Tab-separated table of C-alpha atoms in Angstrom:
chain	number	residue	atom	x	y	z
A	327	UNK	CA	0.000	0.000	0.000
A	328	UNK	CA	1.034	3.266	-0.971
A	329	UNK	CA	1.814	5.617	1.736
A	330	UNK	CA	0.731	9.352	1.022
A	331	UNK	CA	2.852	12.340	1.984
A	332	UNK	CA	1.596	14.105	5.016
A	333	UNK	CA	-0.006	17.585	3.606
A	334	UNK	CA	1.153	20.529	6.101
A	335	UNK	CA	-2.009	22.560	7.515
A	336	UNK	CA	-2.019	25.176	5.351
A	337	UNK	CA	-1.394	28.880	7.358
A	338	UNK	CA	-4.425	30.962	8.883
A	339	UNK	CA	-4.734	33.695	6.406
A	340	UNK	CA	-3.816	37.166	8.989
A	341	UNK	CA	-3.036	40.169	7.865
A	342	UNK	CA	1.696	40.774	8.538
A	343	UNK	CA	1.849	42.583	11.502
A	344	UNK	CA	-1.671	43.214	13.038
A	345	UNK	CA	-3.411	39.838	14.482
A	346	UNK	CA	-0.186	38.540	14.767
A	347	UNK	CA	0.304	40.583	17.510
A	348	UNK	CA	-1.639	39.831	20.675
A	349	UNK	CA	-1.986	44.000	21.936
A	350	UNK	CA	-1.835	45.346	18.440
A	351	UNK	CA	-4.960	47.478	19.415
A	352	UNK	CA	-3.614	48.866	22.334
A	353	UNK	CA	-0.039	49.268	20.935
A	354	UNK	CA	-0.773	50.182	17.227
A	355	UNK	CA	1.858	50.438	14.936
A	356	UNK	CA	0.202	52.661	12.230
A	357	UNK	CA	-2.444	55.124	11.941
A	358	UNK	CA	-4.536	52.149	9.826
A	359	UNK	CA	-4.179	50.352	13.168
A	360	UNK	CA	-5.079	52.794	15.557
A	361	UNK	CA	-8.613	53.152	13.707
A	362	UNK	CA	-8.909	49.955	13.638
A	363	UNK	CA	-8.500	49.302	17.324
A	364	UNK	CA	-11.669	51.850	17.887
A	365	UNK	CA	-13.826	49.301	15.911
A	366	UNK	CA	-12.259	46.039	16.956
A	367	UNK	CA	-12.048	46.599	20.594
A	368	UNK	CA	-15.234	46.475	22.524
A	369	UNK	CA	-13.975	49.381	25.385
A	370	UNK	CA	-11.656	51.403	23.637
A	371	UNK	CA	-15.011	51.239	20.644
A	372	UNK	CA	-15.920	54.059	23.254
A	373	UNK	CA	-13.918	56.951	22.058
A	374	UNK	CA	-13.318	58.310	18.485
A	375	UNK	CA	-11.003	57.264	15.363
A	376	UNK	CA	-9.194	60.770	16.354
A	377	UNK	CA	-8.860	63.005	19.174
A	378	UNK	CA	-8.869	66.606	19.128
A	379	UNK	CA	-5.179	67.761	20.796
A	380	UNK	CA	-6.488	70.826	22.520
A	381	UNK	CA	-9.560	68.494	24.197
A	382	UNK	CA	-6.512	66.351	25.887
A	383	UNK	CA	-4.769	69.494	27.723
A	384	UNK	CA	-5.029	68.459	31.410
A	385	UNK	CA	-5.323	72.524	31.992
A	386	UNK	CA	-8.805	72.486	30.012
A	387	UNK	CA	-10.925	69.587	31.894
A	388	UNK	CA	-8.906	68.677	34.123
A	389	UNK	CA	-10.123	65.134	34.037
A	390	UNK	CA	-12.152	65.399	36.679
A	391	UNK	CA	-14.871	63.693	34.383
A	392	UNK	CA	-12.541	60.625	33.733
A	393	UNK	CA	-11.278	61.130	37.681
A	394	UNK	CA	-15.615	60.415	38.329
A	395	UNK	CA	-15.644	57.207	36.082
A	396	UNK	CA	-12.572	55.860	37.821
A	397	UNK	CA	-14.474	56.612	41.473
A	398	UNK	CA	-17.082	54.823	40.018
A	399	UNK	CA	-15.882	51.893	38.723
A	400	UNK	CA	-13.626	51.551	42.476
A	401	UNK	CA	-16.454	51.974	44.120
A	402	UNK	CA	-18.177	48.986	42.262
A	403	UNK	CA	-14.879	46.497	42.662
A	404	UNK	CA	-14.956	47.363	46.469
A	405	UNK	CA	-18.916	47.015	46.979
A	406	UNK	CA	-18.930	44.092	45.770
A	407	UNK	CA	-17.150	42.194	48.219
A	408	UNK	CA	-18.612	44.340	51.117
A	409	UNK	CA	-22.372	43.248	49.967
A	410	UNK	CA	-21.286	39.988	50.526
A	411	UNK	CA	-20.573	40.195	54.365
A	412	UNK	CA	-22.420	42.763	55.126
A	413	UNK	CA	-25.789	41.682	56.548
A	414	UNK	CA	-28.674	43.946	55.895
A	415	UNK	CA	-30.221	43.229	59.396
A	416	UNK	CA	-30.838	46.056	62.570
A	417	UNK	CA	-29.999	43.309	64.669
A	418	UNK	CA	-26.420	42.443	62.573
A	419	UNK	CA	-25.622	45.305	60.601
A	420	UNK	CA	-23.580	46.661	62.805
A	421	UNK	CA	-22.127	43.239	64.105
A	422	UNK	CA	-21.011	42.497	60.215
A	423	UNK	CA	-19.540	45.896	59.938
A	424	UNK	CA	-17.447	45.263	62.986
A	425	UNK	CA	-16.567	42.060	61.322
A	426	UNK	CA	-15.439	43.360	58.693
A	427	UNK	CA	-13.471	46.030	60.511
A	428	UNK	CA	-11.511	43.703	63.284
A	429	UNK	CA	-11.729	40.173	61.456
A	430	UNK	CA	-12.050	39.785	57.822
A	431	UNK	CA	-8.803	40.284	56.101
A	432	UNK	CA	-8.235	43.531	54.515
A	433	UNK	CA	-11.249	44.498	55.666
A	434	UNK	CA	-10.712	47.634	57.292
A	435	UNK	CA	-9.092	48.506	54.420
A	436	UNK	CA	-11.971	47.702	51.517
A	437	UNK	CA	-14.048	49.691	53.753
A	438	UNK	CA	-11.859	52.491	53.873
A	439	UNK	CA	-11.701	52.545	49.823
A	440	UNK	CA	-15.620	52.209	49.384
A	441	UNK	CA	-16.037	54.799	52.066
A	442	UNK	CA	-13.144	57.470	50.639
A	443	UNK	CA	-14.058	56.793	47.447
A	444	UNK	CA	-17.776	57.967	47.784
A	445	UNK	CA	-16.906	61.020	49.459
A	446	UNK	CA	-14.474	62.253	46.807
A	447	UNK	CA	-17.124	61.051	44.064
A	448	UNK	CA	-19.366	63.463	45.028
A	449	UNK	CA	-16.792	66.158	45.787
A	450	UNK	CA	-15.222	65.236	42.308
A	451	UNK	CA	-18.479	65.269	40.581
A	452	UNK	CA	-19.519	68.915	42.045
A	453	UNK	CA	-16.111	70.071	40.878
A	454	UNK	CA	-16.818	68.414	37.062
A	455	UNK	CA	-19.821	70.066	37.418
A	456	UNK	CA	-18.596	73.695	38.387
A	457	UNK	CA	-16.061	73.113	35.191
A	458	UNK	CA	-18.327	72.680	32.934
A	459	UNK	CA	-20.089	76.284	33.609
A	460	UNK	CA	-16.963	78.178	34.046
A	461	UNK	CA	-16.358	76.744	30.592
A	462	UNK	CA	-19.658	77.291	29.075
A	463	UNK	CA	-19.641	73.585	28.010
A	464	UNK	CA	-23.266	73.002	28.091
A	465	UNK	CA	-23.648	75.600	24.783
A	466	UNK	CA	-24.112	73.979	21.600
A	467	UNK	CA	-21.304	75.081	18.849
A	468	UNK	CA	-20.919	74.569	14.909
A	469	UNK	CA	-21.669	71.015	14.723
A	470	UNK	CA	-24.403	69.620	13.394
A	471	UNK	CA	-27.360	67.868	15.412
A	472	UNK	CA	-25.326	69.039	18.878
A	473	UNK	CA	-28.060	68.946	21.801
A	474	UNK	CA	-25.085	70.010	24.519
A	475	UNK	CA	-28.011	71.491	26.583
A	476	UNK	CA	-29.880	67.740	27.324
A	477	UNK	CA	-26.616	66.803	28.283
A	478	UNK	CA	-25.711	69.494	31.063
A	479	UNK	CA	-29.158	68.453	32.560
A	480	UNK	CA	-28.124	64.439	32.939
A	481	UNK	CA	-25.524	65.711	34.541
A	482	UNK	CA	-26.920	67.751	37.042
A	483	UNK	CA	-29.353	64.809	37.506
A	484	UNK	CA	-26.308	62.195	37.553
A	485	UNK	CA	-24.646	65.111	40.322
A	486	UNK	CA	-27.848	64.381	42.460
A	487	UNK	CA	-28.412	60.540	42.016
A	488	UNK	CA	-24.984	60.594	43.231
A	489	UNK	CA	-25.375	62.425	46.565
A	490	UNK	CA	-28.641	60.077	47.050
A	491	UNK	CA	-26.044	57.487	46.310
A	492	UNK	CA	-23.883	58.319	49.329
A	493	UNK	CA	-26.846	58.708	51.553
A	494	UNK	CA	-28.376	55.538	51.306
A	495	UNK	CA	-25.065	54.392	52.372
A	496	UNK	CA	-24.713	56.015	54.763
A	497	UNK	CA	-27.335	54.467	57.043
A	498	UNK	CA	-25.792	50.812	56.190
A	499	UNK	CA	-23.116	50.336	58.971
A	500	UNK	CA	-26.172	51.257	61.599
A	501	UNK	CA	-24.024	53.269	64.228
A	502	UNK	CA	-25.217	56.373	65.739
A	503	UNK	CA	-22.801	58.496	63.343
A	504	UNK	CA	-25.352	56.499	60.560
A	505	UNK	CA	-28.662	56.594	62.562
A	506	UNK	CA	-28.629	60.305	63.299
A	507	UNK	CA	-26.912	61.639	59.917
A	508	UNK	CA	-30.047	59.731	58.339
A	509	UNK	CA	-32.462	61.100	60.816
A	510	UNK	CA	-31.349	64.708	60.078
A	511	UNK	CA	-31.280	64.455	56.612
A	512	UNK	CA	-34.962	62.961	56.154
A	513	UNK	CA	-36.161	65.558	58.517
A	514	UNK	CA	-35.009	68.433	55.789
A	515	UNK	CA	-36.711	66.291	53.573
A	516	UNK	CA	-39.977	66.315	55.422
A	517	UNK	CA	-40.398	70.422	55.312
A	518	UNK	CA	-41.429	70.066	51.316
A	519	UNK	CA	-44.988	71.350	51.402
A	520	UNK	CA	-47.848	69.196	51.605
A	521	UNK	CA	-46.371	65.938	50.250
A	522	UNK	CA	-43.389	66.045	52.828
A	523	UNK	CA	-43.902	63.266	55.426
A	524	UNK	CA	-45.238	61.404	52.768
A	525	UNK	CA	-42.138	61.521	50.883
A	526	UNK	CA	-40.333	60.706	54.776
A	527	UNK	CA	-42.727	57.802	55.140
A	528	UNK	CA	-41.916	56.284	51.841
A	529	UNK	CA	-38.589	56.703	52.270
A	530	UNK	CA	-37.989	55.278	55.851
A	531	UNK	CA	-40.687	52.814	55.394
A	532	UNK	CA	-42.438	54.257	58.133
A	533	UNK	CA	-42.584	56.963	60.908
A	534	UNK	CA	-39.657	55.939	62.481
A	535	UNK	CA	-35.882	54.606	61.047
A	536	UNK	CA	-36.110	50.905	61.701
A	537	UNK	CA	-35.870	47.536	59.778
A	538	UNK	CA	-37.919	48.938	56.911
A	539	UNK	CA	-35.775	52.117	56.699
A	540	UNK	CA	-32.449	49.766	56.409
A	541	UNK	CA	-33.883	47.476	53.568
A	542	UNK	CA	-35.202	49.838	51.354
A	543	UNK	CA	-31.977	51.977	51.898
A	544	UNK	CA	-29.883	48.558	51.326
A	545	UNK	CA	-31.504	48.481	48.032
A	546	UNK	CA	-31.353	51.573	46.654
A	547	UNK	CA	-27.870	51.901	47.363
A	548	UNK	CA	-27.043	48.211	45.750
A	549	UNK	CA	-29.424	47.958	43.033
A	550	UNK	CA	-31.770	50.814	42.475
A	551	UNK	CA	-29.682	53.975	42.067
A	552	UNK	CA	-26.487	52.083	40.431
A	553	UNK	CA	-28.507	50.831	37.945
A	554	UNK	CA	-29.836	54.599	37.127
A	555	UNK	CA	-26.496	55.951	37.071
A	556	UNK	CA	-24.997	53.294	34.878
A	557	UNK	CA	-27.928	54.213	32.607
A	558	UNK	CA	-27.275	57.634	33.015
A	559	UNK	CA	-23.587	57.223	32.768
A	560	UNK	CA	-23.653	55.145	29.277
A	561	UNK	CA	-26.286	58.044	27.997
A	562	UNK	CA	-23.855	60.876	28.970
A	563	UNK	CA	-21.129	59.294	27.565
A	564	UNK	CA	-22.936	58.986	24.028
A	565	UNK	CA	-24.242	62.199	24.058
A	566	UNK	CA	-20.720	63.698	24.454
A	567	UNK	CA	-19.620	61.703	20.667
A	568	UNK	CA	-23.009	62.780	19.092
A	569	UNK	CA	-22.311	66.338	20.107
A	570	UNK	CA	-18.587	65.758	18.786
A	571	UNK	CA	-16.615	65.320	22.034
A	572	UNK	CA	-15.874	68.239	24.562
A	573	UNK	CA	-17.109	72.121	23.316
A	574	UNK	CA	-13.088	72.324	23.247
A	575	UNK	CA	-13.409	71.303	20.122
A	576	UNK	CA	-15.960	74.416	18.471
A	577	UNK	CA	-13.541	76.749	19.907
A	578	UNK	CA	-10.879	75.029	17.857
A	579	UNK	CA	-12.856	75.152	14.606
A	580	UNK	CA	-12.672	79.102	15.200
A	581	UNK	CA	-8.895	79.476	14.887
A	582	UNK	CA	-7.200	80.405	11.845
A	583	UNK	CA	-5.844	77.533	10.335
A	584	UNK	CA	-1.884	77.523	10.141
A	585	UNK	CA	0.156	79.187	7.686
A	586	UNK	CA	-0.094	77.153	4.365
A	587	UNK	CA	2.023	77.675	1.330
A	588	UNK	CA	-0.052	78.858	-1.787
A	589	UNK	CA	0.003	75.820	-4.508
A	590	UNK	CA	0.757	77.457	-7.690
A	591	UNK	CA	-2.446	78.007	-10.120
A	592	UNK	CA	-1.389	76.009	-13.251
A	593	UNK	CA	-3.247	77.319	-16.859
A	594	UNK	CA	-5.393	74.471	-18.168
A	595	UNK	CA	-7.554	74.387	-21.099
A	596	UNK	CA	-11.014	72.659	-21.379
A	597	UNK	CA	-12.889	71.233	-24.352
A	598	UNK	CA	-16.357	72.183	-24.755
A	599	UNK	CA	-19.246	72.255	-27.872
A	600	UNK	CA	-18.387	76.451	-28.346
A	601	UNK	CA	-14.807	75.500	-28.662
A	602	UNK	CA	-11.306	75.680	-26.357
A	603	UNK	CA	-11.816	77.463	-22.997
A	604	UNK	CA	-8.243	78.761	-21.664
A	605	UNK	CA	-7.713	79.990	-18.118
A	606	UNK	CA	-6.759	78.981	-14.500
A	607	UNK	CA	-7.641	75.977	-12.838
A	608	UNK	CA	-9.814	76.220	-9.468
A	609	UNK	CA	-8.144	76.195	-6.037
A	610	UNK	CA	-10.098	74.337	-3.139
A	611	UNK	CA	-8.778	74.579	0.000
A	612	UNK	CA	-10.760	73.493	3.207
A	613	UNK	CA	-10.191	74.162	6.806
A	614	UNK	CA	-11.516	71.169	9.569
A	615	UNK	CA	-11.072	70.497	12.885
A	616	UNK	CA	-9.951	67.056	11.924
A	617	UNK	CA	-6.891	68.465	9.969
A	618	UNK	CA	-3.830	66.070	11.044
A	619	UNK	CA	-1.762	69.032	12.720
A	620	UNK	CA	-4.631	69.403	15.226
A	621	UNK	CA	-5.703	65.655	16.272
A	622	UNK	CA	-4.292	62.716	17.249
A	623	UNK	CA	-4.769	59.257	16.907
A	624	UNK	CA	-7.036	58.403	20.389
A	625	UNK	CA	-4.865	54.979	20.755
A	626	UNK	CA	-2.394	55.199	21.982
A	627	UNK	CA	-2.562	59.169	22.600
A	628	UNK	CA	-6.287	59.162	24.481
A	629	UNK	CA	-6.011	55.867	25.654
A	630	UNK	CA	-2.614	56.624	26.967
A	631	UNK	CA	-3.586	59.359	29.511
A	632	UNK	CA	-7.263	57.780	30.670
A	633	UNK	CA	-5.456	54.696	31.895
A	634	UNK	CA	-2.851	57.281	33.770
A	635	UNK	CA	-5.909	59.126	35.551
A	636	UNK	CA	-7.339	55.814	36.288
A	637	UNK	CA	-4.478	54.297	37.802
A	638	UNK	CA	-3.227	57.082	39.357
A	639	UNK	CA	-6.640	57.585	41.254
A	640	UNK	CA	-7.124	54.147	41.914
A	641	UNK	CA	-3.002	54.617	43.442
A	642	UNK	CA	-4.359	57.542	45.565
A	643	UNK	CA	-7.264	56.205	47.134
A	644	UNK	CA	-5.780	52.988	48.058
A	645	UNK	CA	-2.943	55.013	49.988
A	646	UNK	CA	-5.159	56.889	51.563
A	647	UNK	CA	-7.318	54.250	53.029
A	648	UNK	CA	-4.423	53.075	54.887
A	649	UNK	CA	-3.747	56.363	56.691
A	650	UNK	CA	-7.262	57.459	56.844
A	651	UNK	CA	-9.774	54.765	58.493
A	652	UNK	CA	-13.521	54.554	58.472
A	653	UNK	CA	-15.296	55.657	61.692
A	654	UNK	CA	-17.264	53.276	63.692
A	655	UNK	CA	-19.419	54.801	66.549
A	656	UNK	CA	-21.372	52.734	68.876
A	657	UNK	CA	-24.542	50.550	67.543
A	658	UNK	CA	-27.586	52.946	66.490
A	659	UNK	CA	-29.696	53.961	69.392
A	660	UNK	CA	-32.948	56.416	68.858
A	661	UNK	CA	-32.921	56.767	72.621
A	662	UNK	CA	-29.821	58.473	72.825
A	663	UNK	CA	-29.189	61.833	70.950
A	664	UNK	CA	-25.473	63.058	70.058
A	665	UNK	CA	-25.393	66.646	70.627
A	666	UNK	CA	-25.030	68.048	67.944
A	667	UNK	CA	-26.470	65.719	65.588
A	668	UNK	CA	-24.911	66.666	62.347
A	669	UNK	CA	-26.164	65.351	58.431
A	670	UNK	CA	-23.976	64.132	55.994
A	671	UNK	CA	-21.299	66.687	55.095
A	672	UNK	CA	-21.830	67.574	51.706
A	673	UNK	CA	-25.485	67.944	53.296
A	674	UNK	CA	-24.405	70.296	55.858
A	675	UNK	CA	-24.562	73.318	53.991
A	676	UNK	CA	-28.151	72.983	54.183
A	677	UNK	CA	-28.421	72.284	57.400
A	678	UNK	CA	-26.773	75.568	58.187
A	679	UNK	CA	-29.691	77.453	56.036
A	680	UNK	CA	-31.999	75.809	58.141
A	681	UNK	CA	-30.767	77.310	61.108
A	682	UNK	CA	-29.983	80.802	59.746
A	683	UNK	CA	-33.491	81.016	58.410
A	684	UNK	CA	-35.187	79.439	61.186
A	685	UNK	CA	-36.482	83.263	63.114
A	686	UNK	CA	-38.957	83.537	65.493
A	687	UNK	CA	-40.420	87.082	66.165
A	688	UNK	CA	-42.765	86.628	69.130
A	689	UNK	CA	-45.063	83.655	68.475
A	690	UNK	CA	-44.514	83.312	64.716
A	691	UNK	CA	-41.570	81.568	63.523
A	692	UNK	CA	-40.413	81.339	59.596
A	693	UNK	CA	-39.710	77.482	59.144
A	694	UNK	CA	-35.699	77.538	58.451
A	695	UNK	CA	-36.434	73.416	56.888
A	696	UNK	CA	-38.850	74.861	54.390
A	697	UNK	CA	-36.877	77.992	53.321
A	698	UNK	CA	-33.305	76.618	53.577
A	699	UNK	CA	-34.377	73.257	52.969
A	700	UNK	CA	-36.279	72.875	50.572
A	701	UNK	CA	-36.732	76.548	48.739
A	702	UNK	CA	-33.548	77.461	48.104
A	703	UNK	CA	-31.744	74.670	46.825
A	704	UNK	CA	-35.076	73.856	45.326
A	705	UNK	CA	-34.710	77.330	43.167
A	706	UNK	CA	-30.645	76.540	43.027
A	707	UNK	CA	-31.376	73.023	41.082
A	708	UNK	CA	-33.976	74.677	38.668
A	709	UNK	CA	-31.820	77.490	37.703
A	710	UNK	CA	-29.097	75.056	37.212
A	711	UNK	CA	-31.399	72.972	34.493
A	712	UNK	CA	-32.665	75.918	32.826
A	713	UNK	CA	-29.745	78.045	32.904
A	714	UNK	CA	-28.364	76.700	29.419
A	715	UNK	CA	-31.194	77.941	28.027
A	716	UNK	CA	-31.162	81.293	29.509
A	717	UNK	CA	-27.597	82.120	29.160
A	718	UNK	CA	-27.150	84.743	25.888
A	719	UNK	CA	-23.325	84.933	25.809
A	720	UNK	CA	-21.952	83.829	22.483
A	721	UNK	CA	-21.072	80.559	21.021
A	722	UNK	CA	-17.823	81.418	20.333
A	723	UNK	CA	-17.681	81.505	24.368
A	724	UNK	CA	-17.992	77.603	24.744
A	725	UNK	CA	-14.873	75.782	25.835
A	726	UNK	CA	-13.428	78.654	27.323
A	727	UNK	CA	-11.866	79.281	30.731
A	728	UNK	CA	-13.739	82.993	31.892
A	729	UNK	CA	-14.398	84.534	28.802
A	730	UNK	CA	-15.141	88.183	28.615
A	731	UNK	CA	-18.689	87.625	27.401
A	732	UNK	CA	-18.991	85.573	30.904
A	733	UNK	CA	-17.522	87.079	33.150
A	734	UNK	CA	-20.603	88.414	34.880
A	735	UNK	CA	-22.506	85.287	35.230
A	736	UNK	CA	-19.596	83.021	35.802
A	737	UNK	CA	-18.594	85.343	38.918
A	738	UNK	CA	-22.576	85.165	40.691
A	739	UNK	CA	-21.868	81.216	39.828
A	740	UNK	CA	-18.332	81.145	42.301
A	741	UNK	CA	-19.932	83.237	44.565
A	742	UNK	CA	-22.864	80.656	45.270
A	743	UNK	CA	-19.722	77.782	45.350
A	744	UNK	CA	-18.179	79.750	47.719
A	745	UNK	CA	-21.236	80.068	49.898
A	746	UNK	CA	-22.137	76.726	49.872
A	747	UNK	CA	-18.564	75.696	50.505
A	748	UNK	CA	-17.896	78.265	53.285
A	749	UNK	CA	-21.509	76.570	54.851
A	750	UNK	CA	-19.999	73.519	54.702
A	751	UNK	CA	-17.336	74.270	56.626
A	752	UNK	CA	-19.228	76.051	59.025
A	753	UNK	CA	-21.262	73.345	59.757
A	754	UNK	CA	-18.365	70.851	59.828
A	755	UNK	CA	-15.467	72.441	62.209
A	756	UNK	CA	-17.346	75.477	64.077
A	757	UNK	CA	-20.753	73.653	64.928
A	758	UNK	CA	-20.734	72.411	68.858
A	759	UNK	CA	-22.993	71.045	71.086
A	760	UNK	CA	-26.688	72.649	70.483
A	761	UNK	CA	-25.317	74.006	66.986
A	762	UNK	CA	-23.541	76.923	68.763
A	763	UNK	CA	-20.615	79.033	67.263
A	764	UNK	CA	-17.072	77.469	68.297
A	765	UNK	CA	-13.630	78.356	66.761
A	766	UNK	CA	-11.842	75.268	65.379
A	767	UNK	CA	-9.154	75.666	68.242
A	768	UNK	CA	-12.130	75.920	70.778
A	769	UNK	CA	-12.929	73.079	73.076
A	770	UNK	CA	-16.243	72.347	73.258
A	771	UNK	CA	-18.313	72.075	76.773
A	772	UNK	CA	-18.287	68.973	78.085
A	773	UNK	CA	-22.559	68.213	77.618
A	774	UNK	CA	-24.397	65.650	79.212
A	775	UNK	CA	-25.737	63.246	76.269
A	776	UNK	CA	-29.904	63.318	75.383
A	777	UNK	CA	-32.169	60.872	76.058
């Protein structure tokens, strides 16, 4: 019998130099490649073919949008674990956090990420926010089918579904730092006119903060609300491509294009029924934003500096939770009152309206939880949604850092940061025992506790 020669398989058919290499679309080695890694890769299919150089200064945005998404994502890799031995229960919440504090491994120190983490979220989110109006940001430009306006709005919305985000965690270790932050914060919440304790009796599950308050707060914070700011995230995210990245990128489309040599004019003649026409060829010369001298290819250049920012700020807050632990008061008690009971910090500003408008003259007394409660930030969050609609400065303002044409509005804007910050430090180092007036070097009174 014949014995036939063994055929070699014959060679998968790949293009030299691409899928032979394994990180070709993270380390491209042509411009052909680096497009091709936007459609080919499922995350970096995220961000453009080409990135406009100016929108990459870290001057301009200062990341603090890409600083957010990093938060985010941290704060999802540490929950995880902690939803797994923390027990939503009045009767072992606080016995699991403990756990988790003195006897899991690394424990103290997840906690301390989730907890950091969440604070600077909302403190980087506010200052992403702030950005964005100093910039005029939220104006649409010279692109077609822009709707920056929609845009500014899920992001004040995202800004507030992330303070609602802290809150409901805030209740979860059940301590009295917990019980009475939550306590102080649904009682602002219970001044909105007519539909107020409703809204607290939804909320808590009932009249009082107990089992039902702790479930339904355990859910919104693992479930409910990330699910709405994922949504909201993946919306805001395709909004920004649709209205062609950052408004850094209209203000670039208004500067003169550089210096370009003249191509000489060249005499042609054309053929036509009537005969030969003689004369000078046309010259077409077009200016774009996507001109070569003013973008870059967003892999490796984009890609580059969002995986710095997210590594670095994953770096940071992972330092810091060793340094800077997360407090653990005694188990939640509604019999016994700290003095003074304080909300949530980034909630304290309001708090402090409450008690400057709170006046009684005789027997009548203004309602400081209505008017600094609910009013005024009320009127604060509508002006911010309508405002992009309101403001008349120029379009050629948009991606600017204080702009002549804005100079007026963007100043009342830092004045009403810097009240709300100076409140909220107020209410954080000078507050005492019955919300009295102390210097930060003051020692407070030694007060006997509530009950």
């Amino acid at each position: 019998m014949a014995v036939l020669p063994t055929v070699p398989p014959e060679a998968p058919r790949t293009a030299p130099g691409v899928h032979l290499r394994r990180l070709w679309s993270v380390r491209p080695a042509s411009d052909r490649e680096a497009g091709d890694a936007i459609v080919a890769n499922f995350i970096l299919h995220w961000f453009p073919a080409r990135s406009l150089k100016e929108s990459m200064e870290w001057r301009y945005s200062l990341w603090l949008g890409t600083i957010s998404t990093a938060l985010l994502a941290l704060l999802v890799a540490s929950g995880i674990p902690l939803l797994f031995l923390h027990i939503p229960s009045v009767e072992r919440a606080y016995g699991s956090v403990k756990d988790i504090e003195n006897v899991v491994t690394f424990g103290s120190w997840m906690r301390a990420v989730h907890r950091l983490g969440a604070h600077l979220m909302v403190a980087t989110v506010f200052l992403h926010l702030v950005r964005v109006f100093l910039t005029g940001a939220y104006k649409n430009g010279v692109g077609r089918g822009q709707n920056r306006e929609w845009n500014w709005v899920i992001g004040v919305v995202m800004f507030l579904v992330t303070l609602f985000l802290s809150f409901t965690g805030y209740l979860l270790p059940w301590d009295q730092l917990a019980y009475w932050a939550v306590t102080v914060g649904t009682n602002i919440a219970s001044a909105v006119p007519l539909v107020g304790a409703q809204m607290r009796e939804l909320l808590l599950g009932g009249r009082a903060i107990d089992q039902p308050t702790l479930t339904r707060f355990h859910v919104l914070h693992v479930i409910v609300l990330p699910g709405v700011l994922g949504v909201l995230f993946a919306y805001h995210m395709w909004r920004i491509r649709k209205d062609g990245g950052l408004a850094r990128a209209d203000h670039a489309t208004r500067l003169p294009a550089p210096a370009e040599v003249p191509a000489e004019r060249t005499r042609t003649k054309t053929y036509s029924l009537l005969g030969v026409a003689r004369g000078q060829g046309p010259l077409i010369r077009a200016s774009s934003v996507e001109r070569p001298e003013t973008t870059v290819s967003s892999v490796p250049e984009l890609t580059r500096r969002v995986a710095l920012v997210m590594l670095g700020t994953v770096a940071v807050i992972s330092i810091l939770a060793v340094f800077v632990p997360s407090p653990l008061e005694e188990p939640a008690n509604p019999l016994v009152t700290p003095n003074p009971a304080k909300a949530p910090w980034y909630f304290l500003w309001l708090q402090e309206i409450v008690t400057d408008t709170t006046i009684r003259v005789g027997s009548f007394t203004v309602n400081g939880a209505l008017v600094g409660g609910v009013i005024l930030p009320g009127l604060l969050v509508a002006l911010l949604v309508v405002w992009p609609w309101l403001d008349r400065s120029p379009a050629a303002a948009a991606g600017r850092w204080f702009p002549r044409s804005r100079r007026t509005q963007n100043a009342v804007f830092l004045v009403i940061v810097a009240i709300v910050l100076l409140l909220t430090i107020v209410g954080t180092f000078s507050r005492g025992p019955y919300w009295h007036l102390y210097w930060p070097w003051q020692a407070w009174p030694e007060m006997p506790t509530r009950f």
